Amino acid sequence: MKDDDVTIRMRALDLISSMVSQRNITGIVRKLLEHIDISDGNYREYVIECVLNICKQDNYAYVSDFEWYVGILVEMTHLTGVSRENALRMNTQLLDVSIRVPGVRRYTVKTMTHLLLSGRLMSGNAMCEVLYAAAFIV
């Protein structure tokens, strides 16, 4: 993933995505989040999309701790320069998880309340797309 050739890096991401299991998802996602910080442009957007797709894969089959995943989604709202499409994916997944998983609702409401009160989502960037999910959940 550190190769100079973007094509090779994207192919590596595809391979990593196919290797995810319930045991290694947290480590893979953590490494990808670290990789987002040093990436830019379309490749950066592709890494963000991969994180979202990895977690949603097979209806969240590999996510065993949904509080962890809500935390990941909230952590991703701190990223700058995220495309509107990826922000919409975050929005959809926040809603999906909070509606489908009753055990995570209390945590999600608390987290979304914190996110709304921080005012960060109202900065006018693509993350304002997540504002809908946060308001709906609360």
Short mmCIF file of C-alpha atoms in Angstrom, two decimals:
data_model
loop_
_atom_site.label_atom_id
_atom_site.label_comp_id
_atom_site.label_asym_id
_atom_site.label_seq_id
_atom_site.Cartn_x
_atom_site.Cartn_y
_atom_site.Cartn_z
CA MET A 1 0.00 0.00 0.00
CA LYS A 2 3.03 2.27 0.11
CA ASP A 3 3.98 1.80 -3.54
CA ASP A 4 4.31 4.90 -5.71
CA ASP A 5 1.98 3.43 -8.33
CA VAL A 6 -1.67 4.23 -7.48
CA THR A 7 -2.89 1.21 -9.44
CA ILE A 8 -0.83 -1.14 -7.29
CA ARG A 9 -2.08 0.55 -4.10
CA MET A 10 -5.71 0.24 -5.23
CA ARG A 11 -5.19 -3.42 -6.09
CA ALA A 12 -3.67 -3.97 -2.65
CA LEU A 13 -6.79 -2.44 -1.10
CA ASP A 14 -8.94 -4.84 -3.10
CA LEU A 15 -6.89 -7.77 -1.80
CA ILE A 16 -7.09 -6.54 1.77
CA SER A 17 -10.86 -6.16 1.45
CA SER A 18 -11.18 -9.78 0.41
CA MET A 19 -9.11 -10.98 3.39
CA VAL A 20 -11.33 -9.47 6.10
CA SER A 21 -12.73 -11.74 8.80
CA GLN A 22 -14.44 -11.20 12.12
CA ARG A 23 -11.09 -11.71 13.86
CA ASN A 24 -9.05 -9.20 11.88
CA ILE A 25 -11.53 -6.47 10.91
CA THR A 26 -10.56 -4.09 13.70
CA GLY A 27 -6.86 -4.28 12.87
CA ILE A 28 -7.43 -3.85 9.14
CA VAL A 29 -9.77 -0.90 9.62
CA ARG A 30 -7.34 0.74 12.05
CA LYS A 31 -4.48 0.41 9.56
CA LEU A 32 -6.63 1.79 6.75
CA LEU A 33 -7.65 4.77 8.89
CA GLU A 34 -3.98 5.49 9.55
CA HIS A 35 -3.36 5.17 5.81
CA ILE A 36 -6.06 7.76 5.05
CA ASP A 37 -4.04 10.39 6.91
CA ILE A 38 -1.09 10.02 4.52
CA SER A 39 -3.17 9.63 1.34
CA ASP A 40 -4.61 12.26 -0.95
CA GLY A 41 -6.87 12.77 -3.94
CA ASN A 42 -8.91 10.00 -5.50
CA TYR A 43 -6.85 7.33 -3.77
CA ARG A 44 -7.77 8.79 -0.38
CA GLU A 45 -11.46 8.64 -1.33
CA TYR A 46 -10.99 5.04 -2.43
CA VAL A 47 -9.47 4.14 0.96
CA ILE A 48 -12.43 5.75 2.75
CA GLU A 49 -14.82 3.86 0.51
CA CYS A 50 -12.96 0.61 1.23
CA VAL A 51 -13.28 1.11 4.99
CA LEU A 52 -17.02 1.65 4.62
CA ASN A 53 -17.42 -1.32 2.27
CA ILE A 54 -15.34 -3.65 4.44
CA CYS A 55 -17.51 -2.98 7.47
CA LYS A 56 -20.79 -3.18 5.57
CA GLN A 57 -19.74 -6.35 3.76
CA ASP A 58 -22.40 -9.10 3.90
CA ASN A 59 -24.75 -6.95 6.02
CA TYR A 60 -22.10 -6.20 8.66
CA ALA A 61 -21.28 -9.91 9.06
CA TYR A 62 -17.75 -9.19 10.27
CA VAL A 63 -18.67 -6.45 12.73
CA SER A 64 -19.21 -8.00 16.14
CA ASP A 65 -19.06 -4.76 18.15
CA PHE A 66 -21.38 -2.14 16.71
CA GLU A 67 -20.33 0.46 19.26
CA TRP A 68 -16.83 0.11 17.81
CA TYR A 69 -18.20 0.65 14.32
CA VAL A 70 -20.25 3.70 15.29
CA GLY A 71 -17.04 5.04 16.83
CA ILE A 72 -15.22 4.43 13.55
CA LEU A 73 -17.92 6.29 11.62
CA VAL A 74 -17.76 9.20 14.05
CA GLU A 75 -13.97 9.21 13.83
CA MET A 76 -14.29 9.44 10.05
CA THR A 77 -16.41 12.58 10.41
CA HIS A 78 -13.22 14.28 11.62
CA LEU A 79 -11.65 13.80 8.20
CA THR A 80 -11.49 16.83 5.95
CA GLY A 81 -12.07 16.85 2.24
CA VAL A 82 -14.31 13.79 2.15
CA SER A 83 -16.44 13.50 -0.99
CA ARG A 84 -20.18 13.96 -0.77
CA GLU A 85 -20.66 10.33 -1.89
CA ASN A 86 -18.58 8.95 0.99
CA ALA A 87 -20.29 11.29 3.45
CA LEU A 88 -23.64 9.95 2.21
CA ARG A 89 -22.35 6.39 2.73
CA MET A 90 -21.46 7.30 6.32
CA ASN A 91 -24.91 8.82 6.75
CA THR A 92 -26.60 5.68 5.43
CA GLN A 93 -24.54 3.32 7.55
CA LEU A 94 -25.09 5.33 10.74
CA LEU A 95 -28.83 5.17 10.13
CA ASP A 96 -28.72 1.52 9.13
CA VAL A 97 -26.80 0.40 12.20
CA SER A 98 -28.82 2.46 14.65
CA ILE A 99 -32.12 1.21 13.22
CA ARG A 100 -31.15 -2.46 12.85
CA VAL A 101 -29.16 -3.01 16.05
CA PRO A 102 -31.23 -2.24 19.17
CA GLY A 103 -28.26 -2.84 21.49
CA VAL A 104 -26.31 0.06 20.04
CA ARG A 105 -29.07 2.67 20.03
CA ARG A 106 -28.37 4.20 23.43
CA TYR A 107 -24.68 4.56 22.60
CA THR A 108 -25.45 5.97 19.15
CA VAL A 109 -27.88 8.56 20.53
CA LYS A 110 -25.30 9.66 23.09
CA THR A 111 -22.57 9.84 20.45
CA MET A 112 -24.74 11.68 17.92
CA THR A 113 -25.85 14.17 20.58
CA HIS A 114 -22.20 14.89 21.29
CA LEU A 115 -21.52 15.25 17.56
CA LEU A 116 -24.42 17.66 17.09
CA LEU A 117 -23.44 19.78 20.07
CA SER A 118 -19.87 20.09 18.81
CA GLY A 119 -21.16 21.96 15.74
CA ARG A 120 -18.49 20.37 13.54
CA LEU A 121 -21.01 18.94 11.07
CA MET A 122 -22.35 22.38 10.24
CA SER A 123 -19.12 23.67 8.71
CA GLY A 124 -20.48 23.51 5.17
CA ASN A 125 -18.27 20.67 3.96
CA ALA A 126 -19.52 17.26 2.77
CA MET A 127 -19.78 16.07 6.36
CA CYS A 128 -22.97 18.08 6.68
CA GLU A 129 -24.52 15.02 4.97
CA VAL A 130 -23.96 13.16 8.26
CA LEU A 131 -25.95 15.89 10.01
CA TYR A 132 -29.18 14.27 8.80
CA ALA A 133 -28.30 10.91 10.33
CA ALA A 134 -27.21 12.51 13.60
CA ALA A 135 -30.42 14.53 13.90
CA PHE A 136 -32.62 11.58 12.96
CA ILE A 137 -30.94 9.26 15.46
CA VAL A 138 -31.28 11.76 18.31
#
